Coordinates of C-alpha atoms in Angstrom, one line a residue:
Chain A
M1 CA -27.7 -66.8 18.8
P2 CA -30.0 -68.2 15.9
T3 CA -26.9 -69.2 13.9
L4 CA -25.5 -71.0 16.9
V5 CA -28.7 -72.9 17.2
R6 CA -28.7 -73.8 13.5
E7 CA -25.2 -75.1 13.7
G8 CA -26.2 -77.4 16.6
L9 CA -23.8 -75.8 19.0
I10 CA -26.6 -74.9 21.3
T11 CA -29.5 -77.2 21.7
V12 CA -33.1 -76.0 22.1
S13 CA -33.1 -77.1 25.8
A14 CA -29.9 -75.1 26.4
V15 CA -31.6 -72.0 25.0
R16 CA -34.6 -72.7 27.2
N17 CA -32.2 -73.1 30.1
K18 CA -30.6 -69.8 29.2
G19 CA -34.0 -68.1 29.4
F20 CA -34.6 -69.7 32.7
N21 CA -31.2 -68.5 33.9
A22 CA -32.0 -65.0 32.7
A23 CA -35.2 -65.1 34.6
L24 CA -33.4 -66.3 37.7
R25 CA -30.8 -63.6 37.4
L26 CA -33.6 -61.0 37.0
M27 CA -35.3 -62.3 40.2
H28 CA -31.9 -62.2 41.9
E29 CA -31.3 -58.7 40.8
L30 CA -34.7 -57.4 41.9
E31 CA -34.3 -58.9 45.4
N32 CA -34.0 -56.7 48.5
R33 CA -30.5 -56.3 49.7
C34 CA -29.7 -54.9 53.2
H35 CA -25.9 -54.3 53.0
P36 CA -24.4 -51.7 52.8
V37 CA -27.8 -49.9 52.6
E38 CA -31.3 -51.2 53.2
E39 CA -33.3 -51.4 50.0
H40 CA -37.0 -51.3 49.4
M41 CA -37.1 -53.1 46.0
R42 CA -40.9 -53.5 45.9
F43 CA -41.2 -49.8 46.4
Q44 CA -38.4 -49.1 44.0
R45 CA -39.9 -51.2 41.2
R46 CA -43.2 -49.5 41.7
T47 CA -41.4 -46.2 41.4
W48 CA -39.8 -47.3 38.2
T49 CA -43.2 -48.3 36.8
I50 CA -44.7 -45.0 37.8
E51 CA -41.7 -43.2 36.3
R52 CA -42.3 -44.9 33.0
L53 CA -46.0 -44.1 33.0
G54 CA -45.0 -40.6 33.8
W55 CA -42.8 -40.4 30.7
I56 CA -45.8 -41.5 28.6
V57 CA -48.0 -38.8 30.1
L58 CA -45.3 -36.2 29.5
A59 CA -44.8 -37.2 25.9
T60 CA -48.6 -37.3 25.4
A61 CA -48.8 -33.8 26.8
V62 CA -46.2 -32.6 24.3
L63 CA -48.1 -34.1 21.4
V64 CA -51.4 -32.7 22.7
A65 CA -49.8 -29.3 23.0
L66 CA -48.7 -29.5 19.4
S67 CA -52.2 -30.2 18.3
G68 CA -53.4 -26.9 19.8
V69 CA -55.6 -28.2 22.6
F70 CA -53.7 -26.0 25.1
G71 CA -54.1 -23.0 22.8
F72 CA -52.4 -21.6 19.7
G73 CA -52.5 -24.6 17.3
P74 CA -54.6 -26.2 14.6
L75 CA -57.3 -27.5 16.9
S76 CA -57.6 -24.2 18.6
K77 CA -58.7 -22.2 15.5
A78 CA -62.4 -21.6 15.4
T79 CA -64.8 -19.6 13.3
S80 CA -68.3 -18.5 14.3
G81 CA -71.2 -16.8 12.5
E82 CA -72.6 -16.7 9.0
D83 CA -72.8 -14.2 6.2
A84 CA -73.4 -10.9 7.9
L85 CA -70.8 -11.4 10.7
T86 CA -68.1 -13.9 11.1
I87 CA -65.5 -14.0 13.9
K88 CA -62.3 -16.0 13.8
Y89 CA -60.8 -16.7 17.2
E90 CA -58.8 -19.1 19.4
R91 CA -61.1 -21.7 21.0
F92 CA -58.5 -22.4 23.7
Q93 CA -56.7 -19.5 25.3
R94 CA -54.4 -18.9 28.3
I95 CA -54.9 -16.4 31.0
T96 CA -53.0 -13.1 30.3
S97 CA -51.7 -14.3 26.9
L98 CA -52.5 -12.0 23.9
V99 CA -55.2 -13.3 21.6
Q100 CA -56.8 -12.1 18.4
F101 CA -60.5 -11.9 17.5
S102 CA -60.8 -11.3 13.7
V103 CA -64.3 -9.8 13.0
H104 CA -65.5 -9.8 9.5
F105 CA -68.6 -7.7 8.4
A106 CA -70.2 -8.4 5.0
P107 CA -70.9 -5.2 3.0
A108 CA -74.1 -3.9 4.4
G109 CA -74.7 -0.8 2.3
L110 CA -74.2 1.5 5.3
Q111 CA -71.6 4.1 6.2
E112 CA -71.4 2.7 9.7
Q113 CA -71.1 -0.8 11.1
H114 CA -71.9 -1.6 14.7
L115 CA -70.5 -4.5 16.7
Q116 CA -72.0 -5.4 20.0
L117 CA -70.1 -7.6 22.3
S118 CA -71.9 -9.1 25.4
E119 CA -71.0 -7.9 28.9
Q120 CA -69.2 -11.2 29.5
F121 CA -66.6 -10.1 27.0
A122 CA -66.0 -6.8 28.7
K123 CA -65.7 -8.6 32.0
S124 CA -63.4 -11.4 30.9
Y125 CA -61.0 -9.5 28.6
E126 CA -58.7 -6.6 28.7
I127 CA -58.7 -5.1 25.2
T128 CA -55.3 -3.8 24.2
D129 CA -56.0 -2.7 20.7
I130 CA -58.7 -2.5 18.0
E131 CA -57.8 -2.1 14.3
P132 CA -59.2 -0.1 12.7
R133 CA -60.1 2.1 15.7
P134 CA -63.8 2.4 16.4
V135 CA -65.1 6.0 15.9
Y136 CA -67.4 5.6 18.8
T137 CA -67.4 3.2 21.8
S138 CA -70.0 2.8 24.5
A139 CA -70.6 0.4 27.3
G140 CA -73.9 -0.4 28.9
E141 CA -76.1 -3.1 30.2
Q142 CA -76.0 -4.9 26.8
G143 CA -72.2 -4.9 26.9
L144 CA -69.8 -3.1 24.6
Q145 CA -70.9 -1.3 21.5
L146 CA -68.3 -0.4 18.9
T147 CA -69.0 1.8 15.9
F148 CA -66.8 1.6 12.8
T149 CA -67.0 3.6 9.6
S150 CA -66.7 1.6 6.4
K151 CA -67.0 2.0 2.6
V152 CA -70.6 1.2 1.6
S153 CA -69.8 -1.6 -0.9
E154 CA -66.8 -3.2 0.7
P155 CA -66.5 -5.7 3.5
L156 CA -64.9 -4.6 6.7
T157 CA -62.5 -6.6 8.9
V158 CA -61.8 -5.5 12.4
I159 CA -59.0 -7.1 14.5
I160 CA -59.4 -7.0 18.3
W161 CA -56.4 -7.8 20.4
A162 CA -57.2 -8.7 24.0
H163 CA -55.8 -10.5 27.1
P164 CA -58.1 -13.0 29.0
R165 CA -58.3 -11.8 32.6
S166 CA -59.9 -14.9 34.2
Y167 CA -59.8 -18.6 33.6
G168 CA -62.6 -21.0 32.8
T169 CA -65.3 -21.2 30.1
V170 CA -66.4 -17.8 28.6
H171 CA -69.5 -17.5 26.5
I172 CA -69.5 -14.4 24.4
E173 CA -72.3 -13.1 22.3
A174 CA -71.6 -10.8 19.3
R175 CA -74.1 -9.1 17.1
A176 CA -73.9 -6.8 14.1
D177 CA -76.7 -4.5 12.8
A178 CA -78.1 -7.2 10.5
G179 CA -78.5 -10.8 11.4
A180 CA -78.8 -12.9 14.5
P181 CA -76.4 -12.8 17.4
I182 CA -73.5 -15.3 17.2
Q183 CA -72.1 -17.3 20.1
L184 CA -68.5 -17.8 20.8
T185 CA -67.4 -20.3 23.4
V186 CA -63.8 -20.0 24.7
F187 CA -62.0 -22.0 27.3
V188 CA -59.3 -20.1 29.1
Y189 CA -56.5 -22.1 30.8
P190 CA -55.2 -20.8 34.1
Chain B
M1 CA -54.8 -16.0 48.5
D2 CA -54.0 -17.0 45.0
S3 CA -50.2 -16.6 45.4
V4 CA -50.4 -19.2 48.2
I5 CA -52.4 -21.6 46.0
K6 CA -50.1 -21.0 43.0
A7 CA -47.0 -21.7 45.1
C8 CA -48.5 -25.0 46.3
I9 CA -49.4 -26.1 42.8
V10 CA -46.0 -25.2 41.4
Y11 CA -44.3 -27.0 44.3
A12 CA -46.3 -30.1 43.7
F13 CA -45.8 -29.9 39.9
L14 CA -42.0 -29.5 40.1
W15 CA -41.8 -32.2 42.6
A16 CA -43.7 -34.6 40.4
I17 CA -41.7 -33.7 37.3
I18 CA -38.4 -34.2 39.0
R19 CA -39.5 -37.5 40.5
I20 CA -40.7 -38.7 37.1
S21 CA -37.6 -37.6 35.3
G22 CA -35.6 -39.9 37.6
R23 CA -32.6 -39.4 39.8
R24 CA -30.2 -39.4 37.0
T25 CA -31.1 -35.8 36.3
L26 CA -30.2 -34.8 39.8
G27 CA -26.9 -36.5 40.5
E28 CA -25.3 -36.2 37.1
M29 CA -25.8 -32.5 36.5
T30 CA -24.1 -31.5 33.2
A31 CA -23.7 -28.0 31.9
F32 CA -26.8 -28.5 29.8
D33 CA -28.8 -29.7 32.8
F34 CA -27.9 -26.5 34.5
V35 CA -29.2 -24.4 31.7
L36 CA -32.3 -26.6 31.6
F37 CA -32.9 -25.9 35.3
L38 CA -32.5 -22.2 34.8
I39 CA -35.1 -22.3 32.1
I40 CA -37.5 -24.3 34.2
G41 CA -36.9 -21.8 37.0
G42 CA -37.6 -18.8 34.8
A43 CA -40.7 -20.3 33.2
T44 CA -42.3 -21.2 36.6
Q45 CA -41.2 -18.0 38.2
R46 CA -43.2 -15.9 35.8
A47 CA -46.3 -18.1 36.2
I48 CA -46.3 -17.8 40.0
T49 CA -45.5 -14.1 40.2
G50 CA -47.8 -13.2 37.3
Q51 CA -48.1 -9.5 36.9
D52 CA -47.9 -8.9 40.6
Y53 CA -44.5 -7.5 41.3
S54 CA -45.3 -6.4 44.8
L55 CA -43.1 -7.1 47.9
T56 CA -46.2 -8.7 49.5
N57 CA -46.6 -11.2 46.7
A58 CA -42.9 -12.1 46.7
F59 CA -42.8 -12.5 50.5
L60 CA -46.0 -14.6 50.5
L61 CA -44.5 -16.9 47.8
V62 CA -41.2 -17.4 49.6
I63 CA -43.0 -18.0 52.9
T64 CA -45.4 -20.5 51.4
L65 CA -42.6 -22.5 49.7
I66 CA -40.5 -22.5 52.9
V67 CA -43.6 -23.5 55.0
I68 CA -44.3 -26.4 52.6
D69 CA -40.6 -27.5 52.8
I70 CA -40.6 -27.4 56.6
G71 CA -43.9 -29.1 56.8
L72 CA -42.8 -32.0 54.5
S73 CA -39.5 -32.4 56.4
L74 CA -41.5 -32.8 59.6
I75 CA -43.8 -35.4 58.1
E76 CA -40.8 -37.2 56.5
R77 CA -39.0 -37.3 59.9
D78 CA -41.9 -39.3 61.4
S79 CA -43.0 -41.4 58.4
P80 CA -40.5 -43.6 56.6
L81 CA -43.1 -44.4 53.9
I82 CA -43.7 -40.7 53.1
R83 CA -39.9 -40.2 53.1
R84 CA -39.6 -42.9 50.5
V85 CA -42.4 -41.4 48.4
L86 CA -40.9 -37.9 48.5
K87 CA -37.2 -38.6 48.3
G88 CA -36.9 -42.2 46.9
T89 CA -34.7 -45.0 48.2
P90 CA -31.1 -46.0 47.5
T91 CA -30.4 -48.8 45.0
I92 CA -27.3 -51.0 45.0
L93 CA -25.8 -51.2 41.5
V94 CA -22.6 -53.1 42.3
D95 CA -23.0 -55.8 44.9
N96 CA -19.8 -57.4 46.2
G97 CA -18.1 -56.7 42.8
H98 CA -21.0 -58.0 40.7
L99 CA -22.7 -55.5 38.3
L100 CA -26.4 -55.6 38.6
V101 CA -27.2 -55.0 34.9
T102 CA -31.0 -54.9 35.1
R103 CA -30.9 -52.3 37.8
M104 CA -28.5 -50.2 35.9
R105 CA -30.7 -50.3 32.8
L106 CA -33.8 -49.4 34.9
T107 CA -31.9 -46.5 36.6
R108 CA -30.3 -45.5 33.3
I109 CA -26.8 -45.6 34.9
T110 CA -23.9 -46.9 32.8
T111 CA -20.6 -48.5 33.9
D112 CA -19.0 -45.2 32.9
D113 CA -21.1 -43.3 35.4
I114 CA -20.0 -45.7 38.1
L115 CA -16.3 -45.5 37.1
V116 CA -16.5 -41.7 37.1
A117 CA -17.8 -41.8 40.7
A118 CA -15.1 -44.3 41.6
R119 CA -12.4 -42.1 40.2
K120 CA -13.8 -39.0 41.9
M121 CA -14.3 -40.5 45.3
H122 CA -11.4 -43.0 45.7
G123 CA -9.2 -42.6 42.7
L124 CA -10.1 -46.2 41.6
E125 CA -9.2 -47.2 38.1
R126 CA -11.0 -50.5 37.5
M127 CA -14.4 -52.1 38.0
D128 CA -12.9 -55.0 40.0
Q129 CA -11.7 -52.5 42.6
I130 CA -15.3 -51.6 43.5
K131 CA -17.0 -53.6 46.2
F132 CA -20.3 -51.7 46.3
A133 CA -21.7 -48.9 44.2
I134 CA -25.0 -47.4 45.4
L135 CA -27.3 -45.0 43.7
E136 CA -28.4 -42.8 46.5
A137 CA -31.8 -41.3 46.9
S138 CA -30.3 -37.9 46.2
G139 CA -29.1 -39.2 42.7
D140 CA -25.4 -39.4 43.6
I141 CA -23.4 -42.6 43.1
T142 CA -21.4 -43.6 46.2
I143 CA -18.6 -46.2 46.0
V144 CA -17.3 -48.6 48.6
P145 CA -13.9 -49.8 47.4
G146 CA -12.9 -53.5 47.7
V147 CA -10.1 -54.7 50.1
Q148 CA -7.7 -55.1 47.2
A149 CA -8.2 -51.5 46.2
E150 CA -7.6 -50.3 49.8
V151 CA -4.3 -52.2 49.9
E152 CA -3.2 -50.6 46.6
A153 CA -4.2 -47.2 47.9
V154 CA -2.1 -47.6 51.1
A155 CA 1.0 -49.1 49.4
P156 CA 1.1 -47.8 45.8
Q157 CA 3.2 -50.0 43.5
R158 CA 6.7 -48.6 43.1
L159 CA 7.4 -47.8 39.5
P160 CA 10.8 -49.0 38.2
T161 CA 12.9 -45.9 37.9
E162 CA 16.2 -45.5 36.1
R163 CA 19.0 -45.4 38.5
V164 CA 21.2 -42.4 38.1
M165 CA 24.8 -43.6 37.8

């Protein structure tokens, strides 16, 4: 088209006319017709608009899922705690899917390490495995108490595998022998 | 209780997804679309049944889905607006032999799709034999042949054959 204009075959007004004609044709195409079927073009155009907005929403959902906001991704990884006790976990989890809590104890100069998990944890999770296995487990009003043996001068890492049993926000409190209790906040998707 | 709620949510979600993906997906079902639908079915099935494999749960799910279906069909029967919202409306793509290009772009239907439908339904060969092509609410393309095409169909042209001496 631009070459044609340059060569003077099509004048500017003709191009304008063409645009006008295109607009006319568009209007003509989007008119209601009633033969052989009755159309509802206003409704149909709105449907097309909503359809396209829907595509944007779906594409956004895919991108957001890749970022990990729906669980299992970069934005979902979280670490809580300081020197004595740190826990790595998934900030966003999904109901019934298997998640990992990686609990790291600093060397404490003791033969035994205790991990106390609040009652909320016991209520919201079904523990499938703990590695290494605790030598002693007890449950009470303060929640779950796990006792592990460790070498005196070495750090200890315990992996807890669990399934969330209910959806919503879960606040978990964890505490080792030394140090203040640490807070984990997890959101479980239905 | 939760199986009823889950069934309702999944019904609404699948309805929305299928409406958003457009009618193209429904009418022109390719082998790949079929596989896609199997996967969608499998993924949602596990989410609604969860870990409850009891007969009660299965029956409740089936009953809920059927009740929603019957309920919506009753509402649709009495309200044309809701029928349009739930099912969509037909769109004419070829009007008296004229291709409506903008509409075809918006519905993502190509001339090939229309020609395929024309061949399947009436054995038509060319675009100019088509009087009307309509994209139905169900996603199928229906064809109304032109008068010329009808004449050709009634009296097919004799092909010149060699006379055996």
